[in-house]
């Protein structure tokens, strides 16, 4: 009950935000919501099912490139491109998951495998002429006279509502998954795979499901990314730095919790932005400052709140 | 009596070591059979062969007419094997109730139904008051009882108990024995157990199978086994059973 009230208040605040705050702050919120969304997608795989992916940028990149290339090269509208993007990401995820789980690769080795796939996909796209190779892929930017949701072209406010809807949808989906049979099975696998199997759980199938669901959700973020930023470079979108950025939110907010990834993304992005602003107001420019800040946040959380920021807050709020 | 579980000449070799060597026995419907023997006799390996953790090199395992030899653990569970682990494997971060819910979901995808079924089972094993606690906070004997409830939740035809009495005080042992007796009497579930606590073995089992160096050296009623010279020499010791 309390949780519902607080969640409704948050929803109202987020829906009203573009009417209240400046355009600059809306763009900051878009980034925060973007990370809240991908963080939740990653949390399904690691937080729920215990399968560590350090290469989630792979699915962002695949989603982004699939939809963007279809749009640029063949004029395929983004919502159709989105379906293609999801299919491509799911196919990659199923292949990786099949390889890993069929041959019993787990833990650190599985994480290394996810990095390897992200890396060689990056190198592949660097030489993939149809999508611009290392020179990048650019989406034509039309005059922003109005918003066209079907073409995914429009004002930052439109993009704000799109990513807000995605983040809210991911939250609802996560909640539903966590309270149904698949969620219990994922947590059992995360806690002890042998015991899970002894209770009749087909661990191979459920781990594969976690990877595929997470990848599908992440690829949608990629489509958003492509149409929001309008330029894609393999070097950037598939980079391991991007993969790490995705996982910071859930780790800082609280792995495996529903609200942790959302809270983590907001705390991290808003603080990082405040820091950038503060430093530039002092007339300084320090390259790499954001990364150092991420590192410090991670350090503090790992040392003092190993379960993340959210669980103690949830206790305090008696949720 | 018809055999529910029939183990027919199973062997398992690890590198050079014959962990289980041509072992055969049966568990009748509704029966309680104990597998005893010194450490390293092959009891847990036998359990793991039945539960599908390893595939036997030779031999056959039949449960209720169905050949379950070499089935994967999850398939073995579907066939009707419920087991506990000698080294306990609770789902530590989940609550005690949720641990059992995972088992109960084997029979119904409805989480609410699984929860109420799980609550009943916690009552049965005496963990009802710990239901909302994270499983990692339980004591070792409690974790063993939790594993029992979790296995029972899958509604197995036979329950494999791997040293669930270890570390219990005598009064607790008597309580556990009573729990399993009641379970067996009321639900008719068959039980195969390994145990070092002879007090429990003698009180519970209809029949005892004794393993030594992977081979079956004796089988019979508790009284017969307690008088068997080979058993006394290799395991019980001459003055152990009085």
Coordinates of C-alpha atoms in Angstrom, one line a residue:
Chain A
X1 CA 0.0 0.0 0.0
X2 CA 2.7 2.5 1.1
X3 CA 4.8 1.3 -1.9
X4 CA 1.9 2.0 -4.2
X5 CA 1.4 5.5 -2.9
X6 CA 5.0 6.4 -3.2
X7 CA 5.3 4.9 -6.7
X8 CA 2.2 6.9 -7.8
X9 CA 3.8 10.1 -6.5
X10 CA 7.0 9.3 -8.3
X11 CA 5.0 8.6 -11.5
X12 CA 3.1 11.9 -11.3
X13 CA 6.3 13.8 -10.7
X14 CA 8.0 12.2 -13.7
X15 CA 5.0 12.7 -16.0
X16 CA 4.8 16.4 -14.9
X17 CA 8.5 17.1 -15.1
X18 CA 8.8 18.4 -18.7
X19 CA 6.2 21.1 -17.8
X20 CA 8.1 22.2 -14.8
X21 CA 11.8 21.9 -15.4
X22 CA 14.1 23.4 -18.0
X23 CA 14.9 21.8 -21.3
X24 CA 18.4 21.1 -20.0
X25 CA 17.1 19.2 -17.0
X26 CA 14.8 17.2 -19.3
X27 CA 17.8 16.0 -21.3
X28 CA 19.5 15.0 -18.0
X29 CA 16.4 13.1 -17.0
X30 CA 16.3 11.4 -20.4
X31 CA 19.8 10.0 -19.7
X32 CA 18.8 8.9 -16.2
X33 CA 15.7 7.2 -17.5
X34 CA 17.7 5.5 -20.2
X35 CA 20.1 4.0 -17.7
X36 CA 17.1 3.1 -15.4
X37 CA 15.7 1.2 -18.4
X38 CA 18.9 -0.7 -19.5
X39 CA 19.8 -1.2 -15.8
X40 CA 16.5 -3.0 -15.3
X41 CA 17.0 -5.1 -18.4
X42 CA 20.5 -6.1 -17.2
X43 CA 19.1 -6.8 -13.7
X44 CA 16.8 -9.5 -15.0
X45 CA 19.8 -11.5 -16.1
X46 CA 22.2 -10.8 -13.3
X47 CA 20.0 -9.7 -10.4
X48 CA 17.3 -12.2 -10.9
X49 CA 19.0 -15.2 -12.6
X50 CA 22.6 -14.6 -11.4
X51 CA 24.2 -14.7 -14.9
X52 CA 26.8 -11.9 -15.1
X53 CA 27.0 -10.1 -18.4
X54 CA 29.8 -7.6 -18.8
X55 CA 29.0 -7.2 -22.5
X56 CA 25.5 -5.8 -22.5
X57 CA 26.6 -3.0 -24.9
X58 CA 26.4 -5.7 -27.5
X59 CA 22.6 -5.7 -27.4
X60 CA 22.4 -1.9 -27.3
X61 CA 24.6 -1.8 -30.3
X62 CA 22.8 -4.5 -32.2
X63 CA 19.4 -2.9 -31.6
X64 CA 20.7 0.5 -32.5
X65 CA 22.4 -0.6 -35.7
X66 CA 19.6 -2.9 -36.9
X67 CA 16.9 -0.3 -36.6
X68 CA 19.0 2.6 -37.8
X69 CA 20.5 0.8 -40.8
X70 CA 17.1 -0.4 -41.9
X71 CA 15.8 3.2 -41.6
X72 CA 18.8 4.9 -43.3
X73 CA 19.3 2.3 -46.1
X74 CA 15.8 1.1 -46.8
X75 CA 13.5 3.7 -45.2
X76 CA 12.0 1.0 -42.8
X77 CA 10.1 2.9 -40.1
X78 CA 11.6 2.7 -36.6
X79 CA 8.7 0.7 -35.1
X80 CA 9.2 -2.1 -37.7
X81 CA 13.0 -1.7 -37.3
X82 CA 12.4 -2.2 -33.5
X83 CA 10.9 -5.6 -34.2
X84 CA 13.9 -6.5 -36.4
X85 CA 16.2 -5.2 -33.7
X86 CA 14.6 -7.4 -31.0
X87 CA 14.8 -10.5 -33.2
X88 CA 18.5 -9.9 -34.0
X89 CA 19.4 -9.3 -30.3
X90 CA 17.4 -12.4 -29.2
X91 CA 19.1 -14.5 -31.9
X92 CA 22.6 -13.4 -30.7
X93 CA 21.6 -13.9 -27.0
X94 CA 20.2 -17.4 -27.7
X95 CA 23.4 -18.3 -29.6
X96 CA 25.7 -17.0 -26.8
X97 CA 23.5 -18.5 -24.1
X98 CA 23.3 -21.9 -25.9
X99 CA 27.1 -22.0 -26.3
X100 CA 27.8 -21.0 -22.7
X101 CA 25.2 -23.1 -20.9
X102 CA 25.4 -26.2 -23.1
X103 CA 29.1 -26.4 -22.3
X104 CA 28.7 -25.5 -18.7
X105 CA 30.4 -22.2 -18.8
X106 CA 29.5 -20.2 -15.7
X107 CA 30.6 -17.5 -13.4
X108 CA 33.7 -15.5 -14.4
X109 CA 34.1 -17.5 -17.6
X110 CA 30.6 -16.7 -18.7
X111 CA 31.3 -13.0 -18.0
X112 CA 34.4 -13.2 -20.1
X113 CA 32.5 -14.8 -22.9
X114 CA 30.0 -11.9 -22.9
X115 CA 32.9 -9.4 -23.2
X116 CA 34.4 -11.4 -26.0
X117 CA 31.2 -11.4 -28.0
X118 CA 30.7 -7.7 -27.5
X119 CA 34.3 -7.0 -28.5
X120 CA 34.3 -9.0 -31.7
X121 CA 31.0 -7.7 -32.7
X122 CA 32.5 -4.2 -32.3
X123 CA 35.4 -5.2 -34.5
X124 CA 33.0 -6.7 -37.0
X125 CA 31.0 -3.5 -37.2
X126 CA 34.1 -1.5 -37.6
X127 CA 34.5 -3.2 -41.0
X128 CA 30.9 -3.6 -41.9
X129 CA 30.5 -1.2 -44.9
X130 CA 26.7 -1.3 -45.2
X131 CA 26.4 0.4 -41.8
X132 CA 29.2 2.9 -42.3
X133 CA 32.0 0.8 -40.7
X134 CA 34.2 2.8 -38.4
X135 CA 33.2 6.1 -40.0
X136 CA 29.8 5.8 -38.3
X137 CA 26.2 5.7 -39.2
X138 CA 24.2 9.0 -39.3
X139 CA 20.5 9.4 -39.2
X140 CA 19.1 12.3 -41.2
X141 CA 17.9 15.0 -38.8
X142 CA 14.8 16.7 -40.1
X143 CA 13.6 20.2 -39.1
X144 CA 12.0 19.8 -35.7
X145 CA 8.7 21.5 -36.4
X146 CA 6.6 18.9 -34.6
X147 CA 6.8 15.5 -33.1
X148 CA 6.1 12.4 -35.1
X149 CA 6.0 9.5 -32.7
X150 CA 5.6 6.9 -35.6
X151 CA 8.8 8.1 -37.2
X152 CA 10.5 8.5 -33.8
X153 CA 11.4 12.1 -34.9
X154 CA 10.7 15.0 -32.6
X155 CA 11.4 17.1 -29.7
X156 CA 13.3 16.1 -26.6
X157 CA 10.0 16.1 -24.7
X158 CA 8.7 13.4 -27.0
X159 CA 11.8 11.3 -26.4
X160 CA 11.4 12.0 -22.7
X161 CA 8.0 10.4 -22.7
X162 CA 9.1 7.5 -24.8
X163 CA 12.0 6.6 -22.4
X164 CA 9.7 7.2 -19.4
X165 CA 7.2 4.7 -20.9
X166 CA 9.9 2.2 -21.5
X167 CA 11.3 2.5 -18.0
X168 CA 7.9 2.2 -16.5
X169 CA 7.1 -0.8 -18.7
X170 CA 10.4 -2.5 -17.7
X171 CA 9.5 -1.9 -14.1
X172 CA 6.1 -3.5 -14.5
X173 CA 7.5 -6.4 -16.5
X174 CA 10.3 -7.0 -13.9
X175 CA 7.7 -7.0 -11.1
X176 CA 5.5 -9.5 -12.9
X177 CA 8.4 -11.7 -13.7
X178 CA 9.7 -11.7 -10.2
X179 CA 6.4 -12.7 -8.7
X180 CA 5.7 -15.5 -11.1
X181 CA 7.1 -19.0 -11.4
X182 CA 9.9 -17.9 -13.7
X183 CA 11.1 -15.4 -11.2
X184 CA 11.2 -18.0 -8.4
X185 CA 13.1 -20.3 -10.7
X186 CA 15.6 -17.7 -11.7
X187 CA 16.3 -16.8 -8.1
X188 CA 16.7 -20.5 -7.2
X189 CA 19.2 -20.9 -10.0
X190 CA 21.0 -17.7 -8.8
X191 CA 21.2 -19.0 -5.3
X192 CA 22.2 -22.7 -6.0
X193 CA 22.0 -24.3 -9.4
X194 CA 22.3 -27.9 -8.2
X195 CA 19.5 -27.5 -5.7
X196 CA 17.4 -25.8 -8.3
X197 CA 17.9 -28.7 -10.7
X198 CA 17.1 -31.2 -8.0
X199 CA 13.7 -29.5 -7.6
X200 CA 12.9 -30.2 -11.2
X201 CA 14.0 -26.9 -12.8
X202 CA 15.4 -27.2 -16.3
X203 CA 18.3 -24.8 -15.5
X204 CA 19.5 -24.7 -19.1
X205 CA 16.2 -23.5 -20.4
X206 CA 15.6 -20.9 -17.7
X207 CA 19.0 -19.4 -17.9
X208 CA 18.6 -19.1 -21.6
X209 CA 15.3 -17.4 -21.1
X210 CA 16.9 -14.9 -18.8
X211 CA 19.6 -14.0 -21.3
X212 CA 17.1 -13.7 -24.2
X213 CA 14.5 -11.6 -22.3
X214 CA 17.3 -9.3 -21.0
X215 CA 18.8 -8.9 -24.5
X216 CA 15.4 -8.2 -26.1
X217 CA 14.7 -5.4 -23.6
X218 CA 18.2 -4.0 -24.0
X219 CA 18.0 -3.9 -27.8
X220 CA 14.9 -1.6 -27.5
X221 CA 17.2 0.8 -25.6
X222 CA 19.5 0.6 -28.5
X223 CA 16.8 1.7 -30.9
X224 CA 16.0 4.6 -28.7
X225 CA 19.6 5.5 -28.5
X226 CA 20.0 5.5 -32.3
X227 CA 17.0 7.8 -32.9
X228 CA 17.7 10.1 -30.1
X229 CA 21.4 10.7 -30.7
X230 CA 21.2 10.2 -34.5
X231 CA 24.8 8.9 -34.8
X232 CA 26.3 5.6 -34.2
X233 CA 30.0 4.5 -34.0
X234 CA 31.0 0.9 -33.3
X235 CA 33.9 2.2 -31.2
X236 CA 31.5 3.9 -28.9
X237 CA 28.3 1.9 -28.7
X238 CA 29.9 -1.6 -28.4
X239 CA 32.7 -0.4 -26.0
X240 CA 33.2 -2.2 -22.7
X241 CA 32.9 1.2 -21.0
X242 CA 29.3 1.3 -22.1
X243 CA 28.7 -2.1 -20.8
X244 CA 30.1 -1.1 -17.4
X245 CA 28.0 2.1 -17.4
X246 CA 24.9 -0.1 -17.8
X247 CA 25.6 -2.2 -14.8
X248 CA 26.6 0.6 -12.4
X249 CA 23.0 1.7 -11.7
X250 CA 21.7 -1.7 -10.6
X251 CA 24.9 -2.5 -8.5
X252 CA 24.7 0.9 -6.7
X253 CA 20.9 0.8 -6.4
X254 CA 20.6 -2.8 -5.3
X255 CA 21.1 -6.0 -7.4
X256 CA 18.1 -8.1 -7.8
X257 CA 15.7 -5.6 -6.4
X258 CA 12.9 -4.0 -8.4
X259 CA 13.6 -0.4 -7.6
X260 CA 17.4 -0.6 -7.2
X261 CA 18.3 -0.1 -10.9
X262 CA 16.0 2.9 -11.1
X263 CA 17.3 4.5 -8.0
X264 CA 20.9 3.7 -8.9
X265 CA 20.5 5.3 -12.4
X266 CA 19.0 8.5 -11.0
X267 CA 21.5 8.9 -8.1
X268 CA 24.4 8.2 -10.4
X269 CA 23.3 10.4 -13.4
X270 CA 22.0 13.3 -11.4
X271 CA 25.1 13.4 -9.2
X272 CA 27.4 13.1 -12.1
X273 CA 25.7 15.9 -13.9
X274 CA 25.7 18.1 -10.8
X275 CA 29.4 17.4 -10.5
X276 CA 30.1 18.3 -14.2
X277 CA 28.1 21.5 -13.8
X278 CA 29.8 22.4 -10.6
X279 CA 33.2 21.9 -12.0
X280 CA 32.6 23.8 -15.1
X281 CA 31.0 26.7 -13.1
X282 CA 34.4 26.9 -11.4
X283 CA 35.9 27.3 -14.9
X284 CA 37.7 24.0 -14.8
X285 CA 37.7 21.2 -17.3
X286 CA 38.7 17.8 -16.0
X287 CA 38.6 15.0 -18.6
X288 CA 37.5 11.6 -17.3
X289 CA 36.0 13.2 -14.2
X290 CA 32.7 11.3 -14.6
X291 CA 34.5 8.0 -14.7
X292 CA 36.4 8.8 -11.6
X293 CA 33.2 9.8 -9.9
X294 CA 31.5 6.5 -11.0
X295 CA 34.5 4.7 -9.5
X296 CA 34.2 6.5 -6.2
X297 CA 30.5 5.8 -6.0
X298 CA 31.1 2.1 -6.7
X299 CA 33.8 2.0 -4.0
X300 CA 31.6 3.7 -1.4
X301 CA 28.6 1.4 -2.1
X302 CA 30.7 -1.8 -2.2
X303 CA 32.4 -0.9 1.1
X304 CA 29.4 0.5 3.1
X305 CA 26.3 -0.8 1.4
X306 CA 27.2 -4.1 -0.3
X307 CA 23.5 -4.8 -1.1
X308 CA 23.1 -1.4 -2.7
X309 CA 21.4 1.9 -1.7
X310 CA 17.8 0.7 -2.1
X311 CA 17.4 -2.1 0.5
X312 CA 18.2 0.2 3.6
X313 CA 16.0 2.9 2.2
X314 CA 13.2 0.4 1.7
X315 CA 13.6 -0.7 5.3
X316 CA 13.5 2.8 6.5
X317 CA 10.3 3.5 4.5
X318 CA 8.9 0.2 5.8
X319 CA 8.1 -1.0 2.3
Chain B
X1 CA 5.4 -55.9 -1.6
X2 CA 6.1 -54.4 -5.0
X3 CA 9.3 -52.5 -5.5
X4 CA 8.9 -48.7 -6.0
X5 CA 12.6 -48.1 -6.5
X6 CA 14.7 -50.9 -8.0
X7 CA 18.5 -50.3 -8.2
X8 CA 20.0 -53.1 -10.3
X9 CA 23.7 -53.7 -10.4
X10 CA 24.9 -50.1 -10.6
X11 CA 28.5 -49.1 -10.7
X12 CA 30.4 -45.9 -10.8
X13 CA 34.1 -45.4 -11.2
X14 CA 35.9 -42.1 -10.7
X15 CA 39.2 -42.3 -12.4
X16 CA 40.6 -45.5 -10.8
X17 CA 38.4 -45.6 -7.8
X18 CA 35.3 -47.8 -7.8
X19 CA 33.0 -45.6 -5.7
X20 CA 30.0 -47.8 -6.3
X21 CA 30.5 -51.4 -7.3
X22 CA 27.6 -53.5 -8.6
X23 CA 25.1 -52.4 -6.0
X24 CA 21.5 -53.7 -6.1
X25 CA 18.6 -53.1 -3.7
X26 CA 15.0 -52.2 -3.7
X27 CA 12.7 -49.9 -1.8
X28 CA 9.1 -51.1 -1.5
X29 CA 6.1 -48.8 -1.9
X30 CA 5.7 -47.1 1.4
X31 CA 8.9 -48.6 2.8
X32 CA 11.8 -46.9 4.6
X33 CA 15.2 -48.2 3.7
X34 CA 18.5 -47.0 5.2
X35 CA 21.8 -47.1 3.4
X36 CA 24.6 -47.2 5.9
X37 CA 28.4 -47.7 5.9
X38 CA 31.6 -45.9 6.9
X39 CA 32.6 -42.7 5.2
X40 CA 33.6 -43.2 1.6
X41 CA 31.5 -46.4 1.4
X42 CA 29.6 -44.9 -1.6
X43 CA 26.4 -43.8 0.0
X44 CA 26.3 -40.3 -1.3
X45 CA 27.5 -41.5 -4.8
X46 CA 24.6 -44.0 -4.8
X47 CA 22.2 -41.1 -4.0
X48 CA 23.7 -39.0 -6.8
X49 CA 23.3 -41.9 -9.2
X50 CA 19.7 -42.3 -8.3
X51 CA 19.0 -38.5 -8.4
X52 CA 20.8 -38.1 -11.8
X53 CA 23.8 -36.1 -10.7
X54 CA 26.0 -38.8 -12.3
X55 CA 25.1 -41.5 -14.8
X56 CA 26.1 -45.0 -13.7
X57 CA 28.7 -46.8 -15.7
X58 CA 26.7 -50.0 -15.6
X59 CA 23.3 -51.1 -14.2
X60 CA 19.8 -49.8 -14.2
X61 CA 17.6 -47.7 -11.9
X62 CA 13.8 -48.1 -12.2
X63 CA 11.3 -45.9 -10.3
X64 CA 7.7 -47.1 -10.3
X65 CA 8.1 -49.0 -13.6
X66 CA 9.9 -46.1 -15.3
X67 CA 13.6 -46.5 -16.3
X68 CA 15.2 -43.4 -14.8
X69 CA 18.8 -44.5 -15.4
X70 CA 21.0 -41.5 -16.4
X71 CA 18.1 -39.0 -16.3
X72 CA 19.2 -35.4 -15.6
X73 CA 18.5 -34.3 -12.0
X74 CA 15.5 -32.2 -13.1
X75 CA 14.1 -35.1 -15.1
X76 CA 14.6 -37.4 -12.1
X77 CA 12.6 -35.0 -10.0
X78 CA 9.8 -35.0 -12.6
X79 CA 9.9 -38.8 -12.4
X80 CA 9.3 -38.6 -8.6
X81 CA 12.7 -38.4 -6.9
X82 CA 12.9 -35.8 -4.1
X83 CA 16.2 -35.4 -2.3
X84 CA 18.2 -33.4 0.3
X85 CA 21.9 -32.7 0.1
X86 CA 24.5 -33.9 2.6
X87 CA 26.2 -30.5 2.3
X88 CA 23.1 -28.3 2.5
X89 CA 22.2 -26.1 -0.4
X90 CA 19.6 -23.6 0.7
X91 CA 18.6 -20.7 -1.5
X92 CA 20.3 -18.4 1.0
X93 CA 19.0 -15.0 0.1
X94 CA 15.4 -16.2 -0.3
X95 CA 13.1 -16.6 2.7
X96 CA 12.5 -20.0 4.2
X97 CA 9.0 -19.9 2.7
X98 CA 10.2 -19.0 -0.7
X99 CA 12.7 -21.8 -0.7
X100 CA 9.8 -24.3 -0.3
X101 CA 7.6 -22.3 -2.8
X102 CA 10.3 -23.1 -5.5
X103 CA 9.7 -26.8 -4.8
X104 CA 5.9 -26.4 -4.7
X105 CA 5.9 -24.7 -8.1
X106 CA 6.9 -28.0 -9.6
X107 CA 3.2 -29.1 -9.2
X108 CA 1.4 -25.8 -10.0
X109 CA 2.4 -22.6 -11.7
X110 CA 0.1 -20.7 -9.4
X111 CA 2.4 -18.9 -6.9
X112 CA -0.5 -18.3 -4.4
X113 CA -1.3 -22.0 -4.3
X114 CA 2.4 -22.8 -4.0
X115 CA 2.7 -20.4 -1.1
X116 CA -0.1 -22.1 0.9
X117 CA 1.3 -25.5 0.1
X118 CA 4.7 -24.4 1.2
X119 CA 3.3 -23.0 4.5
X120 CA 1.7 -26.4 5.3
X121 CA 5.0 -28.2 4.7
X122 CA 6.9 -25.7 6.9
X123 CA 4.3 -26.5 9.6
X124 CA 5.1 -30.2 9.2
X125 CA 8.8 -29.9 9.5
X126 CA 8.5 -27.4 12.4
X127 CA 9.8 -24.3 10.6
X128 CA 6.5 -22.3 10.4
X129 CA 7.8 -19.6 12.8
X130 CA 10.9 -19.1 10.6
X131 CA 9.0 -18.7 7.4
X132 CA 9.8 -15.1 6.7
X133 CA 13.5 -15.4 7.6
X134 CA 16.2 -15.5 5.0
X135 CA 17.3 -19.2 4.7
X136 CA 20.9 -18.3 5.3
X137 CA 20.0 -17.3 8.9
X138 CA 18.9 -20.9 9.8
X139 CA 21.0 -23.2 11.9
X140 CA 22.4 -26.3 10.2
X141 CA 19.7 -28.7 11.6
X142 CA 17.0 -26.2 10.5
X143 CA 18.6 -26.0 7.0
X144 CA 18.3 -29.8 6.8
X145 CA 14.6 -29.6 7.7
X146 CA 14.2 -26.9 5.1
X147 CA 15.7 -29.1 2.5
X148 CA 13.3 -31.9 3.5
X149 CA 10.3 -29.5 3.1
X150 CA 11.6 -28.2 -0.2
X151 CA 11.9 -31.8 -1.6
X152 CA 8.5 -32.8 -0.2
X153 CA 7.0 -29.8 -2.0
X154 CA 7.7 -31.4 -5.4
X155 CA 5.5 -34.3 -4.3
X156 CA 8.0 -37.0 -4.9
X157 CA 7.2 -40.8 -4.8
X158 CA 10.4 -41.3 -2.9
X159 CA 12.3 -39.1 -0.6
X160 CA 16.1 -39.4 -0.5
X161 CA 17.5 -38.1 2.8
X162 CA 21.2 -37.6 2.9
X163 CA 22.3 -37.4 6.6
X164 CA 19.6 -35.1 7.7
X165 CA 20.2 -36.1 11.4
X166 CA 23.8 -35.1 11.4
X167 CA 24.6 -32.6 14.2
X168 CA 21.3 -33.0 16.0
X169 CA 21.0 -33.5 19.7
X170 CA 19.3 -36.8 20.8
X171 CA 16.0 -35.2 21.6
X172 CA 16.0 -33.5 18.2
X173 CA 16.8 -36.8 16.6
X174 CA 13.8 -38.4 18.3
X175 CA 11.6 -35.5 17.0
X176 CA 12.9 -35.8 13.4
X177 CA 12.4 -39.6 13.6
X178 CA 8.8 -38.9 14.6
X179 CA 8.4 -36.4 11.8
X180 CA 9.5 -38.9 9.2
X181 CA 7.4 -41.7 10.7
X182 CA 4.3 -39.6 10.7
X183 CA 5.1 -38.5 7.1
X184 CA 5.5 -42.1 6.0
X185 CA 2.4 -43.3 7.8
X186 CA 0.1 -40.5 6.7
X187 CA 1.2 -40.0 3.1
X188 CA 2.7 -43.4 2.3
X189 CA 5.8 -41.8 0.9
X190 CA 8.8 -44.1 0.6
X191 CA 12.1 -43.0 2.1
X192 CA 15.7 -43.9 1.3
X193 CA 18.1 -42.5 3.8
X194 CA 21.8 -42.5 4.6
X195 CA 22.7 -41.9 8.1
X196 CA 25.5 -42.3 10.6
X197 CA 23.2 -41.8 13.6
X198 CA 22.3 -45.4 14.4
X199 CA 19.7 -44.4 16.9
X200 CA 17.7 -42.9 14.0
X201 CA 18.5 -45.7 11.5
X202 CA 17.3 -48.4 14.0
X203 CA 14.1 -46.5 14.9
X204 CA 13.1 -45.6 11.3
X205 CA 14.1 -48.2 8.8
X206 CA 12.2 -51.4 7.8
X207 CA 15.4 -52.6 6.1
X208 CA 19.0 -51.7 6.0
X209 CA 21.6 -51.9 3.2
X210 CA 25.2 -51.8 4.3
X211 CA 27.9 -50.6 1.9
X212 CA 31.6 -51.0 2.3
X213 CA 34.2 -49.8 -0.2
X214 CA 31.4 -49.4 -2.7
X215 CA 30.0 -52.9 -2.4
X216 CA 26.9 -54.1 -0.6
X217 CA 28.1 -56.4 2.2
X218 CA 24.8 -57.0 4.0
X219 CA 21.1 -56.4 3.7
X220 CA 18.3 -57.2 6.1
X221 CA 16.1 -56.0 9.0
X222 CA 17.7 -53.7 11.6
X223 CA 18.0 -56.7 14.0
X224 CA 19.7 -58.9 11.4
X225 CA 22.1 -56.2 10.4
X226 CA 23.0 -55.4 14.0
X227 CA 24.0 -59.0 14.5
X228 CA 25.9 -59.4 11.2
X229 CA 29.6 -60.0 11.8
X230 CA 30.9 -58.3 8.7
X231 CA 28.9 -55.2 9.5
X232 CA 30.1 -55.2 13.1
X233 CA 33.7 -55.5 12.0
X234 CA 33.7 -52.9 9.2
X235 CA 31.3 -50.3 10.6
X236 CA 29.4 -50.6 13.8
X237 CA 32.2 -51.9 16.0
X238 CA 31.5 -54.8 18.3
X239 CA 29.9 -52.8 21.2
X240 CA 28.2 -50.1 19.1
X241 CA 24.7 -51.5 19.1
X242 CA 23.2 -52.4 22.4

